[in-house]
């Protein structure tokens, strides 16, 4: 019997390109199923914990927006890549991190209290456009999860309107993980309902930040305009 041929080692670039194509196909098919234009959905490459070489590879492949969760991990990458990409902060916010975030990022997805919003607004440098923000909403009802409750969103949105250096763009949610499409859709449906109500109330929101590697189809079916994709692009994260 002949020996089994080893699978040729493929380059990292080729592997990344394959993963990207796969994610783009998933987005396109979900958009088609929802009767939506795939061009209305932004792919945010979640590059937290990834080395800067992988971000350079993603840039080469045509991705220009990165999501980072940990400030210290993100800063050297922002230093190197700078304005060749858009930088989105998607992680938990602490008061002692707001200045660097206000100075270095284009958008923050995880604003969930007025105190932090005020600091971001005050610390946004005068030479930059207002910082784009999304309010993080806790749609799963777990007390341990970050985010305002659905009941509190309208009030916080109203308070943010008074902050000159912030521009409220929309809502974000990070639901409890589920592998079942109908269960995945529930929190996204709820977020979209809140989003539409806020727009009826006069806010001009354009962003629904929802959907990750595991549930982007459900999110797109429920109206997502931005999916935050990490492992499906870069492979499983260590640790
Ligand atoms: C890590 C992370 C993601 C990406 O998760 P994947 O499952 O790897 O796609 C998206 N959003 C937030 C807020 C994250 O922290």
PDB file of C-alpha atoms and ligand atoms in Angstrom:
ATOM      1  CA  UNK A   1       0.000   0.000   0.000  1.00  0.00           C
ATOM      2  CA  UNK A   2       1.275   3.437  -0.878  1.00  0.00           C
ATOM      3  CA  UNK A   3       2.004   5.866   1.862  1.00  0.00           C
ATOM      4  CA  UNK A   4      -0.547   8.577   2.575  1.00  0.00           C
ATOM      5  CA  UNK A   5       0.738  11.800   1.120  1.00  0.00           C
ATOM      6  CA  UNK A   6       1.099  14.552   3.705  1.00  0.00           C
ATOM      7  CA  UNK A   7      -1.175  17.529   3.116  1.00  0.00           C
ATOM      8  CA  UNK A   8       1.067  20.224   1.685  1.00  0.00           C
ATOM      9  CA  UNK A   9       1.686  22.985   4.179  1.00  0.00           C
ATOM     10  CA  UNK A  10      -0.209  25.963   2.941  1.00  0.00           C
ATOM     11  CA  UNK A  11       0.950  29.483   3.537  1.00  0.00           C
ATOM     12  CA  UNK A  12      -0.675  31.632   6.153  1.00  0.00           C
ATOM     13  CA  UNK A  13      -1.764  34.100   3.507  1.00  0.00           C
ATOM     14  CA  UNK A  14      -3.562  31.448   1.507  1.00  0.00           C
ATOM     15  CA  UNK A  15      -5.279  30.148   4.627  1.00  0.00           C
ATOM     16  CA  UNK A  16      -6.389  33.657   5.579  1.00  0.00           C
ATOM     17  CA  UNK A  17      -7.674  34.323   2.063  1.00  0.00           C
ATOM     18  CA  UNK A  18      -9.706  31.118   2.173  1.00  0.00           C
ATOM     19  CA  UNK A  19     -11.224  32.039   5.528  1.00  0.00           C
ATOM     20  CA  UNK A  20     -12.039  35.537   4.305  1.00  0.00           C
ATOM     21  CA  UNK A  21     -13.757  34.188   1.191  1.00  0.00           C
ATOM     22  CA  UNK A  22     -15.752  31.832   3.359  1.00  0.00           C
ATOM     23  CA  UNK A  23     -16.895  34.656   5.667  1.00  0.00           C
ATOM     24  CA  UNK A  24     -17.783  36.847   2.679  1.00  0.00           C
ATOM     25  CA  UNK A  25     -19.824  34.020   1.194  1.00  0.00           C
ATOM     26  CA  UNK A  26     -21.673  33.530   4.482  1.00  0.00           C
ATOM     27  CA  UNK A  27     -22.445  37.257   4.621  1.00  0.00           C
ATOM     28  CA  UNK A  28     -23.616  37.325   1.009  1.00  0.00           C
ATOM     29  CA  UNK A  29     -25.844  34.266   1.402  1.00  0.00           C
ATOM     30  CA  UNK A  30     -27.384  35.538   4.616  1.00  0.00           C
ATOM     31  CA  UNK A  31     -28.021  38.920   2.989  1.00  0.00           C
ATOM     32  CA  UNK A  32     -29.679  37.204   0.030  1.00  0.00           C
ATOM     33  CA  UNK A  33     -31.860  35.135   2.357  1.00  0.00           C
ATOM     34  CA  UNK A  34     -32.894  38.350   4.120  1.00  0.00           C
ATOM     35  CA  UNK A  35     -33.529  40.207   0.851  1.00  0.00           C
ATOM     36  CA  UNK A  36     -30.804  42.683   1.741  1.00  0.00           C
ATOM     37  CA  UNK A  37     -27.848  44.169  -0.106  1.00  0.00           C
ATOM     38  CA  UNK A  38     -24.619  42.577   1.205  1.00  0.00           C
ATOM     39  CA  UNK A  39     -22.884  45.918   0.616  1.00  0.00           C
ATOM     40  CA  UNK A  40     -24.931  47.352   3.493  1.00  0.00           C
ATOM     41  CA  UNK A  41     -23.108  45.063   5.954  1.00  0.00           C
ATOM     42  CA  UNK A  42     -19.645  46.019   7.198  1.00  0.00           C
ATOM     43  CA  UNK A  43     -17.175  43.282   8.041  1.00  0.00           C
ATOM     44  CA  UNK A  44     -15.194  44.286  11.132  1.00  0.00           C
ATOM     45  CA  UNK A  45     -12.110  42.082  11.535  1.00  0.00           C
ATOM     46  CA  UNK A  46     -11.761  41.382  15.263  1.00  0.00           C
ATOM     47  CA  UNK A  47      -7.999  41.353  15.657  1.00  0.00           C
ATOM     48  CA  UNK A  48      -7.742  41.265  19.478  1.00  0.00           C
ATOM     49  CA  UNK A  49      -4.746  39.197  20.667  1.00  0.00           C
ATOM     50  CA  UNK A  50      -3.501  38.813  17.058  1.00  0.00           C
ATOM     51  CA  UNK A  51       0.028  39.914  16.149  1.00  0.00           C
ATOM     52  CA  UNK A  52       0.421  42.919  13.891  1.00  0.00           C
ATOM     53  CA  UNK A  53       1.689  40.713  11.017  1.00  0.00           C
ATOM     54  CA  UNK A  54      -1.774  39.153  10.803  1.00  0.00           C
ATOM     55  CA  UNK A  55      -3.375  42.589  10.620  1.00  0.00           C
ATOM     56  CA  UNK A  56      -0.999  43.535   7.798  1.00  0.00           C
ATOM     57  CA  UNK A  57      -2.107  40.360   6.027  1.00  0.00           C
ATOM     58  CA  UNK A  58      -5.756  41.314   6.499  1.00  0.00           C
ATOM     59  CA  UNK A  59      -5.043  44.796   5.104  1.00  0.00           C
ATOM     60  CA  UNK A  60      -3.399  43.218   2.065  1.00  0.00           C
ATOM     61  CA  UNK A  61      -6.528  41.119   1.583  1.00  0.00           C
ATOM     62  CA  UNK A  62      -8.641  44.291   1.528  1.00  0.00           C
ATOM     63  CA  UNK A  63      -9.946  44.568   5.115  1.00  0.00           C
ATOM     64  CA  UNK A  64      -9.654  48.038   6.592  1.00  0.00           C
ATOM     65  CA  UNK A  65     -11.493  47.986   9.910  1.00  0.00           C
ATOM     66  CA  UNK A  66     -10.169  46.264  13.021  1.00  0.00           C
ATOM     67  CA  UNK A  67     -11.873  45.520  16.327  1.00  0.00           C
ATOM     68  CA  UNK A  68      -9.762  45.483  19.471  1.00  0.00           C
ATOM     69  CA  UNK A  69     -10.785  44.641  23.058  1.00  0.00           C
ATOM     70  CA  UNK A  70      -7.666  45.227  25.130  1.00  0.00           C
ATOM     71  CA  UNK A  71      -6.055  48.646  25.065  1.00  0.00           C
ATOM     72  CA  UNK A  72      -2.482  47.612  25.842  1.00  0.00           C
ATOM     73  CA  UNK A  73      -2.617  44.915  23.180  1.00  0.00           C
ATOM     74  CA  UNK A  74      -4.071  47.345  20.639  1.00  0.00           C
ATOM     75  CA  UNK A  75      -1.820  50.402  21.037  1.00  0.00           C
ATOM     76  CA  UNK A  76       1.351  49.044  19.374  1.00  0.00           C
ATOM     77  CA  UNK A  77      -0.718  47.795  16.431  1.00  0.00           C
ATOM     78  CA  UNK A  78      -2.379  51.201  16.047  1.00  0.00           C
ATOM     79  CA  UNK A  79       1.065  52.753  16.284  1.00  0.00           C
ATOM     80  CA  UNK A  80       2.331  50.675  13.362  1.00  0.00           C
ATOM     81  CA  UNK A  81      -0.735  50.645  11.096  1.00  0.00           C
ATOM     82  CA  UNK A  82      -2.264  53.994  12.015  1.00  0.00           C
ATOM     83  CA  UNK A  83      -4.733  55.528   9.595  1.00  0.00           C
ATOM     84  CA  UNK A  84      -4.349  52.765   7.013  1.00  0.00           C
ATOM     85  CA  UNK A  85      -7.184  51.152   9.008  1.00  0.00           C
ATOM     86  CA  UNK A  86     -10.203  52.193  11.045  1.00  0.00           C
ATOM     87  CA  UNK A  87      -9.994  51.255  14.734  1.00  0.00           C
ATOM     88  CA  UNK A  88     -12.999  50.038  16.700  1.00  0.00           C
ATOM     89  CA  UNK A  89     -12.863  49.479  20.451  1.00  0.00           C
ATOM     90  CA  UNK A  90     -15.207  46.616  21.344  1.00  0.00           C
ATOM     91  CA  UNK A  91     -14.026  45.594  24.832  1.00  0.00           C
ATOM     92  CA  UNK A  92     -14.994  46.500  28.382  1.00  0.00           C
ATOM     93  CA  UNK A  93     -14.421  50.186  29.237  1.00  0.00           C
ATOM     94  CA  UNK A  94     -12.688  51.419  32.363  1.00  0.00           C
ATOM     95  CA  UNK A  95     -12.264  55.047  33.426  1.00  0.00           C
ATOM     96  CA  UNK A  96      -8.475  54.880  33.343  1.00  0.00           C
ATOM     97  CA  UNK A  97      -8.527  53.740  29.696  1.00  0.00           C
ATOM     98  CA  UNK A  98     -10.846  56.334  28.230  1.00  0.00           C
ATOM     99  CA  UNK A  99      -8.211  58.955  27.341  1.00  0.00           C
ATOM    100  CA  UNK A 100      -6.151  56.662  25.105  1.00  0.00           C
ATOM    101  CA  UNK A 101      -9.328  55.276  23.549  1.00  0.00           C
ATOM    102  CA  UNK A 102     -10.668  58.769  22.838  1.00  0.00           C
ATOM    103  CA  UNK A 103      -7.339  59.691  21.250  1.00  0.00           C
ATOM    104  CA  UNK A 104      -6.674  56.598  19.152  1.00  0.00           C
ATOM    105  CA  UNK A 105      -9.950  55.009  18.091  1.00  0.00           C
ATOM    106  CA  UNK A 106     -12.545  55.897  15.461  1.00  0.00           C
ATOM    107  CA  UNK A 107     -15.429  54.125  17.138  1.00  0.00           C
ATOM    108  CA  UNK A 108     -16.362  52.586  20.490  1.00  0.00           C
ATOM    109  CA  UNK A 109     -19.027  49.850  20.508  1.00  0.00           C
ATOM    110  CA  UNK A 110     -19.233  49.198  24.230  1.00  0.00           C
ATOM    111  CA  UNK A 111     -20.484  52.406  25.856  1.00  0.00           C
ATOM    112  CA  UNK A 112     -22.913  51.458  28.616  1.00  0.00           C
ATOM    113  CA  UNK A 113     -22.833  54.286  31.159  1.00  0.00           C
ATOM    114  CA  UNK A 114     -22.947  58.056  31.185  1.00  0.00           C
ATOM    115  CA  UNK A 115     -19.796  58.525  33.246  1.00  0.00           C
ATOM    116  CA  UNK A 116     -17.678  56.761  30.629  1.00  0.00           C
ATOM    117  CA  UNK A 117     -19.443  58.564  27.780  1.00  0.00           C
ATOM    118  CA  UNK A 118     -18.721  61.938  29.418  1.00  0.00           C
ATOM    119  CA  UNK A 119     -15.039  61.120  29.794  1.00  0.00           C
ATOM    120  CA  UNK A 120     -14.759  59.965  26.180  1.00  0.00           C
ATOM    121  CA  UNK A 121     -16.398  63.186  25.010  1.00  0.00           C
ATOM    122  CA  UNK A 122     -14.215  65.416  27.198  1.00  0.00           C
ATOM    123  CA  UNK A 123     -11.053  63.582  26.191  1.00  0.00           C
ATOM    124  CA  UNK A 124     -11.690  63.432  22.457  1.00  0.00           C
ATOM    125  CA  UNK A 125      -8.971  65.657  20.932  1.00  0.00           C
ATOM    126  CA  UNK A 126     -10.226  68.858  19.317  1.00  0.00           C
ATOM    127  CA  UNK A 127      -8.445  68.137  16.028  1.00  0.00           C
ATOM    128  CA  UNK A 128     -10.349  64.916  15.427  1.00  0.00           C
ATOM    129  CA  UNK A 129     -13.968  64.429  14.326  1.00  0.00           C
ATOM    130  CA  UNK A 130     -16.427  63.432  17.079  1.00  0.00           C
ATOM    131  CA  UNK A 131     -15.896  59.884  18.335  1.00  0.00           C
ATOM    132  CA  UNK A 132     -18.458  57.460  16.907  1.00  0.00           C
ATOM    133  CA  UNK A 133     -20.134  55.370  19.584  1.00  0.00           C
ATOM    134  CA  UNK A 134     -22.603  52.539  19.902  1.00  0.00           C
ATOM    135  CA  UNK A 135     -24.464  51.759  23.103  1.00  0.00           C
ATOM    136  CA  UNK A 136     -23.971  48.205  24.296  1.00  0.00           C
ATOM    137  CA  UNK A 137     -27.294  46.640  25.251  1.00  0.00           C
ATOM    138  CA  UNK A 138     -27.607  43.576  27.453  1.00  0.00           C
ATOM    139  CA  UNK A 139     -30.224  41.533  25.608  1.00  0.00           C
ATOM    140  CA  UNK A 140     -29.717  38.287  27.498  1.00  0.00           C
ATOM    141  CA  UNK A 141     -30.824  39.483  30.918  1.00  0.00           C
ATOM    142  CA  UNK A 142     -27.751  38.109  32.668  1.00  0.00           C
ATOM    143  CA  UNK A 143     -26.599  40.399  35.445  1.00  0.00           C
ATOM    144  CA  UNK A 144     -22.968  39.438  34.818  1.00  0.00           C
ATOM    145  CA  UNK A 145     -23.000  40.726  31.238  1.00  0.00           C
ATOM    146  CA  UNK A 146     -22.017  44.256  30.323  1.00  0.00           C
ATOM    147  CA  UNK A 147     -24.497  46.612  28.727  1.00  0.00           C
ATOM    148  CA  UNK A 148     -27.505  48.719  29.625  1.00  0.00           C
ATOM    149  CA  UNK A 149     -30.837  46.964  30.000  1.00  0.00           C
ATOM    150  CA  UNK A 150     -33.318  47.456  27.139  1.00  0.00           C
ATOM    151  CA  UNK A 151     -35.346  49.716  29.477  1.00  0.00           C
ATOM    152  CA  UNK A 152     -32.407  52.068  30.006  1.00  0.00           C
ATOM    153  CA  UNK A 153     -31.302  52.556  26.394  1.00  0.00           C
ATOM    154  CA  UNK A 154     -33.558  55.496  25.486  1.00  0.00           C
ATOM    155  CA  UNK A 155     -32.541  57.495  28.554  1.00  0.00           C
ATOM    156  CA  UNK A 156     -28.803  56.943  27.985  1.00  0.00           C
ATOM    157  CA  UNK A 157     -29.195  57.766  24.284  1.00  0.00           C
ATOM    158  CA  UNK A 158     -30.911  61.032  25.212  1.00  0.00           C
ATOM    159  CA  UNK A 159     -28.108  61.925  27.647  1.00  0.00           C
ATOM    160  CA  UNK A 160     -25.459  61.177  25.014  1.00  0.00           C
ATOM    161  CA  UNK A 161     -27.079  63.607  22.603  1.00  0.00           C
ATOM    162  CA  UNK A 162     -25.811  66.382  24.896  1.00  0.00           C
ATOM    163  CA  UNK A 163     -22.174  65.328  24.589  1.00  0.00           C
ATOM    164  CA  UNK A 164     -20.562  67.461  21.897  1.00  0.00           C
ATOM    165  CA  UNK A 165     -17.576  65.277  21.054  1.00  0.00           C
ATOM    166  CA  UNK A 166     -19.500  62.020  20.634  1.00  0.00           C
ATOM    167  CA  UNK A 167     -21.666  60.930  17.739  1.00  0.00           C
ATOM    168  CA  UNK A 168     -24.167  58.229  18.590  1.00  0.00           C
ATOM    169  CA  UNK A 169     -24.286  55.819  15.652  1.00  0.00           C
ATOM    170  CA  UNK A 170     -26.269  52.881  16.983  1.00  0.00           C
ATOM    171  CA  UNK A 171     -26.480  49.835  19.213  1.00  0.00           C
ATOM    172  CA  UNK A 172     -24.351  46.792  19.910  1.00  0.00           C
ATOM    173  CA  UNK A 173     -25.071  43.510  21.651  1.00  0.00           C
ATOM    174  CA  UNK A 174     -23.063  40.449  22.642  1.00  0.00           C
ATOM    175  CA  UNK A 175     -25.618  37.763  23.451  1.00  0.00           C
ATOM    176  CA  UNK A 176     -25.117  34.525  25.324  1.00  0.00           C
ATOM    177  CA  UNK A 177     -23.799  31.883  22.946  1.00  0.00           C
ATOM    178  CA  UNK A 178     -26.277  29.543  21.308  1.00  0.00           C
ATOM    179  CA  UNK A 179     -25.943  27.118  18.394  1.00  0.00           C
ATOM    180  CA  UNK A 180     -29.585  27.244  17.379  1.00  0.00           C
ATOM    181  CA  UNK A 181     -30.605  29.784  14.725  1.00  0.00           C
ATOM    182  CA  UNK A 182     -34.007  30.627  16.191  1.00  0.00           C
ATOM    183  CA  UNK A 183     -32.508  31.255  19.635  1.00  0.00           C
ATOM    184  CA  UNK A 184     -29.672  33.276  18.137  1.00  0.00           C
ATOM    185  CA  UNK A 185     -32.174  35.511  16.377  1.00  0.00           C
ATOM    186  CA  UNK A 186     -34.144  36.522  19.504  1.00  0.00           C
ATOM    187  CA  UNK A 187     -31.673  39.021  21.050  1.00  0.00           C
ATOM    188  CA  UNK A 188     -30.863  40.467  17.606  1.00  0.00           C
ATOM    189  CA  UNK A 189     -34.544  40.901  16.877  1.00  0.00           C
ATOM    190  CA  UNK A 190     -34.976  42.664  20.193  1.00  0.00           C
ATOM    191  CA  UNK A 191     -32.037  44.990  19.517  1.00  0.00           C
ATOM    192  CA  UNK A 192     -33.454  45.910  16.113  1.00  0.00           C
ATOM    193  CA  UNK A 193     -36.827  46.717  17.716  1.00  0.00           C
ATOM    194  CA  UNK A 194     -35.118  49.111  20.144  1.00  0.00           C
ATOM    195  CA  UNK A 195     -33.106  50.600  17.268  1.00  0.00           C
ATOM    196  CA  UNK A 196     -36.237  51.280  15.214  1.00  0.00           C
ATOM    197  CA  UNK A 197     -38.020  52.828  18.182  1.00  0.00           C
ATOM    198  CA  UNK A 198     -35.102  55.201  18.818  1.00  0.00           C
ATOM    199  CA  UNK A 199     -35.163  56.253  15.175  1.00  0.00           C
ATOM    200  CA  UNK A 200     -38.920  56.843  15.333  1.00  0.00           C
ATOM    201  CA  UNK A 201     -38.176  59.020  18.367  1.00  0.00           C
ATOM    202  CA  UNK A 202     -35.944  61.170  16.183  1.00  0.00           C
ATOM    203  CA  UNK A 203     -32.419  59.782  16.567  1.00  0.00           C
ATOM    204  CA  UNK A 204     -30.674  59.245  13.236  1.00  0.00           C
ATOM    205  CA  UNK A 205     -28.972  55.936  14.024  1.00  0.00           C
ATOM    206  CA  UNK A 206     -27.393  53.925  11.209  1.00  0.00           C
ATOM    207  CA  UNK A 207     -25.522  51.085  12.932  1.00  0.00           C
ATOM    208  CA  UNK A 208     -26.612  47.777  14.382  1.00  0.00           C
ATOM    209  CA  UNK A 209     -23.403  46.111  15.567  1.00  0.00           C
ATOM    210  CA  UNK A 210     -24.384  42.491  15.987  1.00  0.00           C
ATOM    211  CA  UNK A 211     -23.179  39.069  14.879  1.00  0.00           C
ATOM    212  CA  UNK A 212     -19.909  37.197  15.403  1.00  0.00           C
ATOM    213  CA  UNK A 213     -18.277  34.108  13.865  1.00  0.00           C
ATOM    214  CA  UNK A 214     -20.879  31.787  15.320  1.00  0.00           C
ATOM    215  CA  UNK A 215     -24.069  33.750  14.671  1.00  0.00           C
ATOM    216  CA  UNK A 216     -23.546  36.183  11.807  1.00  0.00           C
ATOM    217  CA  UNK A 217     -26.390  34.621   9.760  1.00  0.00           C
ATOM    218  CA  UNK A 218     -28.905  35.199  12.563  1.00  0.00           C
ATOM    219  CA  UNK A 219     -27.683  38.772  13.002  1.00  0.00           C
ATOM    220  CA  UNK A 220     -27.926  39.593   9.287  1.00  0.00           C
ATOM    221  CA  UNK A 221     -31.422  38.110   9.099  1.00  0.00           C
ATOM    222  CA  UNK A 222     -32.351  40.508  11.915  1.00  0.00           C
ATOM    223  CA  UNK A 223     -30.865  43.598  10.294  1.00  0.00           C
ATOM    224  CA  UNK A 224     -27.220  43.775  11.353  1.00  0.00           C
ATOM    225  CA  UNK A 225     -25.191  46.479   9.587  1.00  0.00           C
ATOM    226  CA  UNK A 226     -21.841  45.448  11.078  1.00  0.00           C
ATOM    227  CA  UNK A 227     -20.633  41.960  11.969  1.00  0.00           C
ATOM    228  CA  UNK A 228     -17.652  41.557  14.304  1.00  0.00           C
ATOM    229  CA  UNK A 229     -15.690  38.534  13.128  1.00  0.00           C
ATOM    230  CA  UNK A 230     -12.623  37.126  14.888  1.00  0.00           C
ATOM    231  CA  UNK A 231     -12.041  33.380  14.865  1.00  0.00           C
ATOM    232  CA  UNK A 232     -13.704  32.702  11.500  1.00  0.00           C
ATOM    233  CA  UNK A 233     -11.061  34.993   9.947  1.00  0.00           C
ATOM    234  CA  UNK A 234      -7.962  34.470  12.062  1.00  0.00           C
ATOM    235  CA  UNK A 235      -8.564  30.971  13.442  1.00  0.00           C
ATOM    236  CA  UNK A 236      -9.229  29.958  17.036  1.00  0.00           C
ATOM    237  CA  UNK A 237      -7.820  32.231  19.739  1.00  0.00           C
ATOM    238  CA  UNK A 238      -5.318  30.866  22.255  1.00  0.00           C
ATOM    239  CA  UNK A 239      -6.139  30.952  25.946  1.00  0.00           C
TER     240      UNK A 239
HETATM  241  C1  LIG B   1     -13.997  38.590  20.525  1.00  0.00           C
HETATM  242  C2  LIG B   1     -15.188  39.373  20.145  1.00  0.00           C
HETATM  243  C3  LIG B   1     -15.795  39.201  18.895  1.00  0.00           C
HETATM  244  C4  LIG B   1     -15.352  38.169  17.877  1.00  0.00           C
HETATM  245  O1  LIG B   1     -15.689  36.884  18.302  1.00  0.00           O
HETATM  246  P1  LIG B   1     -15.521  35.613  17.316  1.00  0.00           P
HETATM  247  O2  LIG B   1     -16.435  34.616  17.909  1.00  0.00           O
HETATM  248  O3  LIG B   1     -14.086  35.226  17.400  1.00  0.00           O
HETATM  249  O4  LIG B   1     -15.909  36.023  15.954  1.00  0.00           O
HETATM  250  C5  LIG B   1     -16.878  40.017  18.582  1.00  0.00           C
HETATM  251  N1  LIG B   1     -17.336  40.948  19.445  1.00  0.00           N
HETATM  252  C6  LIG B   1     -16.776  41.153  20.650  1.00  0.00           C
HETATM  253  C7  LIG B   1     -17.343  42.198  21.550  1.00  0.00           C
HETATM  254  C8  LIG B   1     -15.694  40.367  21.047  1.00  0.00           C
HETATM  255  O5  LIG B   1     -15.169  40.561  22.266  1.00  0.00           O
END
